[in-house]
Coordinates of C-alpha atoms in Angstrom, one line a residue:
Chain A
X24 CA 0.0 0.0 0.0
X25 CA 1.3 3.3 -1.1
X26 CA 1.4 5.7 2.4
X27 CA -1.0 8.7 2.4
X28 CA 1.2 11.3 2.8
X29 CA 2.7 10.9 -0.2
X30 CA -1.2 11.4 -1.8
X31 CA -1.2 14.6 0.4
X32 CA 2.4 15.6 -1.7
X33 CA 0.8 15.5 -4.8
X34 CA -2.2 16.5 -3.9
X35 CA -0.7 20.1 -2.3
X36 CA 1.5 19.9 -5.4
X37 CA -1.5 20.3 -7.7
X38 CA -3.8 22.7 -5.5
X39 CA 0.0 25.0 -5.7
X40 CA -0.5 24.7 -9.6
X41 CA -4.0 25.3 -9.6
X42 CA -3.3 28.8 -7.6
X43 CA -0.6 29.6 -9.9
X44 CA -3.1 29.3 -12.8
X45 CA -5.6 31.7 -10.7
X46 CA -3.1 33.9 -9.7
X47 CA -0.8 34.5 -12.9
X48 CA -3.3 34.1 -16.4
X49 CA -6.4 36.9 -17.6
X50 CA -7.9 34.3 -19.5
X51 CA -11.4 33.6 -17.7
X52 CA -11.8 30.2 -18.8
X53 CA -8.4 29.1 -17.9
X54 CA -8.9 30.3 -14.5
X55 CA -11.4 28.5 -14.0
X56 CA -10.2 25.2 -15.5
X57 CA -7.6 26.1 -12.5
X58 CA -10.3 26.4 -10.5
X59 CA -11.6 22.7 -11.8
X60 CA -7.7 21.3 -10.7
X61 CA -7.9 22.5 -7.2
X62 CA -11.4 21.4 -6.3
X63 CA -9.7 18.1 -7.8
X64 CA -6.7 18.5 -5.7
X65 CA -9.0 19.1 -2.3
X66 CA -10.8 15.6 -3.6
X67 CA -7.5 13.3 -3.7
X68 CA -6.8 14.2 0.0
X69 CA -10.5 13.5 0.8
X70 CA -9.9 9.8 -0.6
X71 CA -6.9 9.8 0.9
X72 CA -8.2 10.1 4.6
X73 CA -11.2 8.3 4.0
X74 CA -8.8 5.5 3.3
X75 CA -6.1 6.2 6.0
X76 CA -9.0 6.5 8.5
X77 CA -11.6 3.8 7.4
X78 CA -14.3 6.4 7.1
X79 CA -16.8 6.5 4.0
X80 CA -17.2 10.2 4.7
X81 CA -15.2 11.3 2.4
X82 CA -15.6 9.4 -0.3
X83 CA -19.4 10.7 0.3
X84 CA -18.0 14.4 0.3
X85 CA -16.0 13.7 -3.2
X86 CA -19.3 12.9 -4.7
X87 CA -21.3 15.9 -3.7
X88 CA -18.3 17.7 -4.8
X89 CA -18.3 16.2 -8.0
X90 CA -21.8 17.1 -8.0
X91 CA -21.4 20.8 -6.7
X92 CA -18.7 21.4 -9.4
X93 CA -20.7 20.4 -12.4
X94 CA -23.6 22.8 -11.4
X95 CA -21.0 25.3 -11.0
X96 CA -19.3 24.5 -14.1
X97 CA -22.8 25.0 -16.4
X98 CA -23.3 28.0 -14.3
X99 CA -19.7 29.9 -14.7
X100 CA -19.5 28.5 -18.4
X101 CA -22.6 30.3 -18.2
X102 CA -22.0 33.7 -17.4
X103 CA -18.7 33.4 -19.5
X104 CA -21.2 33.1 -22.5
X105 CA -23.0 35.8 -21.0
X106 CA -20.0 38.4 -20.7
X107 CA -18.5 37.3 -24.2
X108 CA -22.1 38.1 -25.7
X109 CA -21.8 41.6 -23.9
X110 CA -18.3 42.6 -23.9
X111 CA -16.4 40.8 -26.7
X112 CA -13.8 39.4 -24.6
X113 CA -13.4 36.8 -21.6
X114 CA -10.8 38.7 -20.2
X115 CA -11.2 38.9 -16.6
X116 CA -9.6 42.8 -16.5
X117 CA -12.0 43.8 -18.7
X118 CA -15.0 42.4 -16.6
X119 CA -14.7 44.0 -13.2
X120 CA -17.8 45.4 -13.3
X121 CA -21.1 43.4 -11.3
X122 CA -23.5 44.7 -13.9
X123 CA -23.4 46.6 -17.0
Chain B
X3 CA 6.1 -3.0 -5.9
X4 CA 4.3 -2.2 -9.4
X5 CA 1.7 0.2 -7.5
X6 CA 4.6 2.6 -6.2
X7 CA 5.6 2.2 -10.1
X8 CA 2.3 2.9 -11.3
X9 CA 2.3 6.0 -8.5
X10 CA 5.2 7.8 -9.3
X11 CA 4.5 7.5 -13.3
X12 CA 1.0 9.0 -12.9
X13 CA 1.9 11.6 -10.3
X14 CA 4.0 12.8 -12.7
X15 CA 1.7 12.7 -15.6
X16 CA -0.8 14.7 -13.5
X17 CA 1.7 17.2 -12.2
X18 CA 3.0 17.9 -16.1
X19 CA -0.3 18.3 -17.8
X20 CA -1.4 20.5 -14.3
X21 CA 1.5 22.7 -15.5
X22 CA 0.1 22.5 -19.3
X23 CA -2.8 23.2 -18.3
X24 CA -1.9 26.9 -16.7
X25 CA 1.1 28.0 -19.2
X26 CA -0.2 27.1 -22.6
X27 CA -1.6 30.3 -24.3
X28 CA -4.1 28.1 -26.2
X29 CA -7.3 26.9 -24.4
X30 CA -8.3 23.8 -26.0
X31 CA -4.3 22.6 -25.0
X32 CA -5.7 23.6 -21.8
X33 CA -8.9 21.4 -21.8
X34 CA -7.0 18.3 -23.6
X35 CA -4.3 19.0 -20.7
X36 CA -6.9 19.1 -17.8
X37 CA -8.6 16.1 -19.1
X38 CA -5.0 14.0 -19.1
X39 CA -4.3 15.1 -15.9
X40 CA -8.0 13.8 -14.3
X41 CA -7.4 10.2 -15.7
X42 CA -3.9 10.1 -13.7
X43 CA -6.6 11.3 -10.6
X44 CA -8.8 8.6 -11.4
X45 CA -5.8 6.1 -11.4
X46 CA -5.6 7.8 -7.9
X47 CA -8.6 7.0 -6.7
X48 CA -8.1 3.3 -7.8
X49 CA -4.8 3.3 -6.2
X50 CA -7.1 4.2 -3.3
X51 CA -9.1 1.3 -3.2
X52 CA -12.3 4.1 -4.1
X53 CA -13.0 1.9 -7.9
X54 CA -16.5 4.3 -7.6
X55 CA -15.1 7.5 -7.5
X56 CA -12.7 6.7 -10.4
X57 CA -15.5 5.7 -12.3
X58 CA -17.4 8.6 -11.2
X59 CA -14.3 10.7 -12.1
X60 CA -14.4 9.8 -15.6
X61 CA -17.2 10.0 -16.5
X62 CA -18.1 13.1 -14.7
X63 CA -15.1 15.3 -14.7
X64 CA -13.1 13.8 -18.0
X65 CA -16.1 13.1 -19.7
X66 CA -19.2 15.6 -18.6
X67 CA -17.4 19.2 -17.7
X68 CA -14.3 19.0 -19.8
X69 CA -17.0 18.5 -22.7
X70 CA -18.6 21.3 -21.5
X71 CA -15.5 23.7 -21.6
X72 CA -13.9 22.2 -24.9
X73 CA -17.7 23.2 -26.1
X74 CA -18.0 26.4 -24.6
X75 CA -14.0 27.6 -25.8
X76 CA -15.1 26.3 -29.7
X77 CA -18.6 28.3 -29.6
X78 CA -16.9 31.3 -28.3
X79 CA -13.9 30.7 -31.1
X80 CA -11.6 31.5 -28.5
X81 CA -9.1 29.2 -30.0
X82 CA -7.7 31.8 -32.3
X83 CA -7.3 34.7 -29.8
X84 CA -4.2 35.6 -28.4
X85 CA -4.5 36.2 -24.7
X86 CA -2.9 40.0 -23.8
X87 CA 0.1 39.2 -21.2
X88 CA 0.0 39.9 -18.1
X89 CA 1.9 42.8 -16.0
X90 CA 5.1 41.4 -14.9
X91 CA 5.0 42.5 -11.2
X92 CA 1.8 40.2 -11.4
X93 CA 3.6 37.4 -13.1
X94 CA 6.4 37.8 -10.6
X95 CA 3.8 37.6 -7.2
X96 CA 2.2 35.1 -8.6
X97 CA 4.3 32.1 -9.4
X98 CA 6.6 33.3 -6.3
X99 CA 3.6 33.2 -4.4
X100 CA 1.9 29.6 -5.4
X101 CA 5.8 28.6 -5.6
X102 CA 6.4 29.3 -1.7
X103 CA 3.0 28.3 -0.5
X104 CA 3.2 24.7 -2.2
X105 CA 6.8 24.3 -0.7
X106 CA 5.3 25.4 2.7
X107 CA 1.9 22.8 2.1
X108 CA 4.4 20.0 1.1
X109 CA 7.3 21.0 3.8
X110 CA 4.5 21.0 6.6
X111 CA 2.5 17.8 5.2
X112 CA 6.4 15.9 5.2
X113 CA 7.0 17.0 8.8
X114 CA 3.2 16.9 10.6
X115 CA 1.3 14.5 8.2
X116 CA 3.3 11.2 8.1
X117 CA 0.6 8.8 9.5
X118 CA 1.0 4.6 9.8
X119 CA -1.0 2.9 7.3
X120 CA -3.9 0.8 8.7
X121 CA -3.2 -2.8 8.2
X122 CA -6.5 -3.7 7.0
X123 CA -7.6 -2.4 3.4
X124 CA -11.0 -0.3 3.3
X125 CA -12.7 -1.0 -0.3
X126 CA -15.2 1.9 -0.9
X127 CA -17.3 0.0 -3.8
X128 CA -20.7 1.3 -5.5
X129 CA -22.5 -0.9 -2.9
X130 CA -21.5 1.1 0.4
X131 CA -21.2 4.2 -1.1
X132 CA -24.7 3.5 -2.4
X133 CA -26.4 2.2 0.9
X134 CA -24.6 5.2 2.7
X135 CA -26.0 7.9 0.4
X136 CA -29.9 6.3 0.7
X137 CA -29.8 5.7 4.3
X138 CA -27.4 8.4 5.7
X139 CA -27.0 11.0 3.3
X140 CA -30.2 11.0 1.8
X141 CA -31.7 14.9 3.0
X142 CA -28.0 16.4 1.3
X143 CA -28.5 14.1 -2.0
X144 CA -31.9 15.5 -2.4
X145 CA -31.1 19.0 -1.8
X146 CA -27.6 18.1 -4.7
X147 CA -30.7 17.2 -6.7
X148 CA -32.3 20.5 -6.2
X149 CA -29.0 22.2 -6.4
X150 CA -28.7 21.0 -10.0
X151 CA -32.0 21.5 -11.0
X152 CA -31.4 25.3 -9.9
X153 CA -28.1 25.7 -12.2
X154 CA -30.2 24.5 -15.3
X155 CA -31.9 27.0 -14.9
X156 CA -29.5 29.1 -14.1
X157 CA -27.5 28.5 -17.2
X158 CA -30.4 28.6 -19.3
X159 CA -31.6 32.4 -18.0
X160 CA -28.1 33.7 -18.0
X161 CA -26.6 32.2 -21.7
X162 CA -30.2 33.3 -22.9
X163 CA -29.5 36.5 -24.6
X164 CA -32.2 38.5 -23.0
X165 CA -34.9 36.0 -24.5
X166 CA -36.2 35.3 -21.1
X167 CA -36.4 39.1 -20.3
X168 CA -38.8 39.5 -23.8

């Protein structure tokens, strides 16, 4: 059996990656595809624990995540349809406005 | 032996395509990039004796969102457009900054996190994770249910082009 921590590694190593993304590009839909890796990131140390610990918990949290990020990805995707139909762009420096 | 193999080769598949994912200028890279990278999770999640959740990961995240995005980047015809760079004070913070808080997640992880292994393996098949979520969790899977009924609508009103509002 491969020890947890080293799950944890990789899983800190992709939630650093997944902040760089957020952190560094302007395109929308990139950040939130880096958004997408650190929600995935957050899950691999929920399966981790739920197997270090023996508790279905978290395997039960990783599927209402899974479930939580599809709505959120049809409703972002949404509103990044919305803004392009309005503004021309998806850049995020342009749209930092609420309303328009 | 072969699943520390197995480990190491998709760790590393992950953590390249993660990197893909967030330096190459075009977004559909991106997308192809983000889908490699959840299969090496869902090799994961096998490695972690959770067979449901890899399936699950598949065919929700590889299959259903990416889909989504790969859709939503070719309607837009984003694929063409070259992405204005970004100021390079913000560059600078901002792979300094994720740079020193993943060395500080993985230095404190190493030093605080190292836990024994249980001896006994816990196999989270589609039968317990199924009894659990009707007997347990059934109030939160009915209000998920809601929850994604709401973001139908949602992304129907709001990609609607002000047909809702005639």
């Amino acid at each position: 059996m491969i020890p947890t921590h080293w799950f944890l590694i990789l899983s800190a190593v992709l939630f650093a990656i997944g902040v760089c993304g957020v952190l560094t590009r302007k395109n929308g839909i990139t950040i939130f595809m880096s958004i997408e890796l650190m929600v995935n990131a957050v899950n691999l140390t929920f399966v981790a624990y739920a197997r270090q610990f023996h508790q279905l918990h978290g395997i039960i949290f990783v599927f209402f995540i899974m479930a939580i990020a599809a709505a959120e990805a049809a409703v972002g995707l949404a509103i990044f349809i919305s803004l392009f139909h309005h503004r021309e762009t998806i850049d995020v420096d342009e749209a930092n406005l609420m309303r328009w | 032996m072969i699943e520390f193999i197995v480990f190491f080769a998709f760790a590393a598949v992950a953590i390249i395509f993660a990197l893909v994912v967030i330096l190459h200028r075009n977004p559909v890279v991106s997308v192809l990039s983000l889908v490699a990278s959840f299969f090496s999770l869902a090799v994961m999640y096998v490695l972690l004796e959770a067979p449901f959740l890899a399936v699950l990961q598949v065919i929700i995240y590889a299959g259903a969102i990416m889909v989504l995005f790969l859709f939503v980047i070719m309607l837009l015809n984003l694929q063409h457009r070259e992405e204005p760079a970004t100021r390079p004070v913000q560059q600078f913070l901002g792979y300094t900054g994720a740079a020193v808080f993943g060395i500080a997640l993985v230095y404190y992880i190493a030093k605080y996190a190292v836990l024994k292994l249980p001896g006994t393996p816990f196999l989270s098949d589609a039968r317990r994770v199924g009894i659990s979520l009707f007997q347990a969790y059934v109030l939160p899977f009915e209000a998920v249910s809601i929850l994604l009924l709401a973001a139908i609508v949602g992304a129907l009103v709001l990609s609607g082009r002000g047909a809702v509002a005639q």
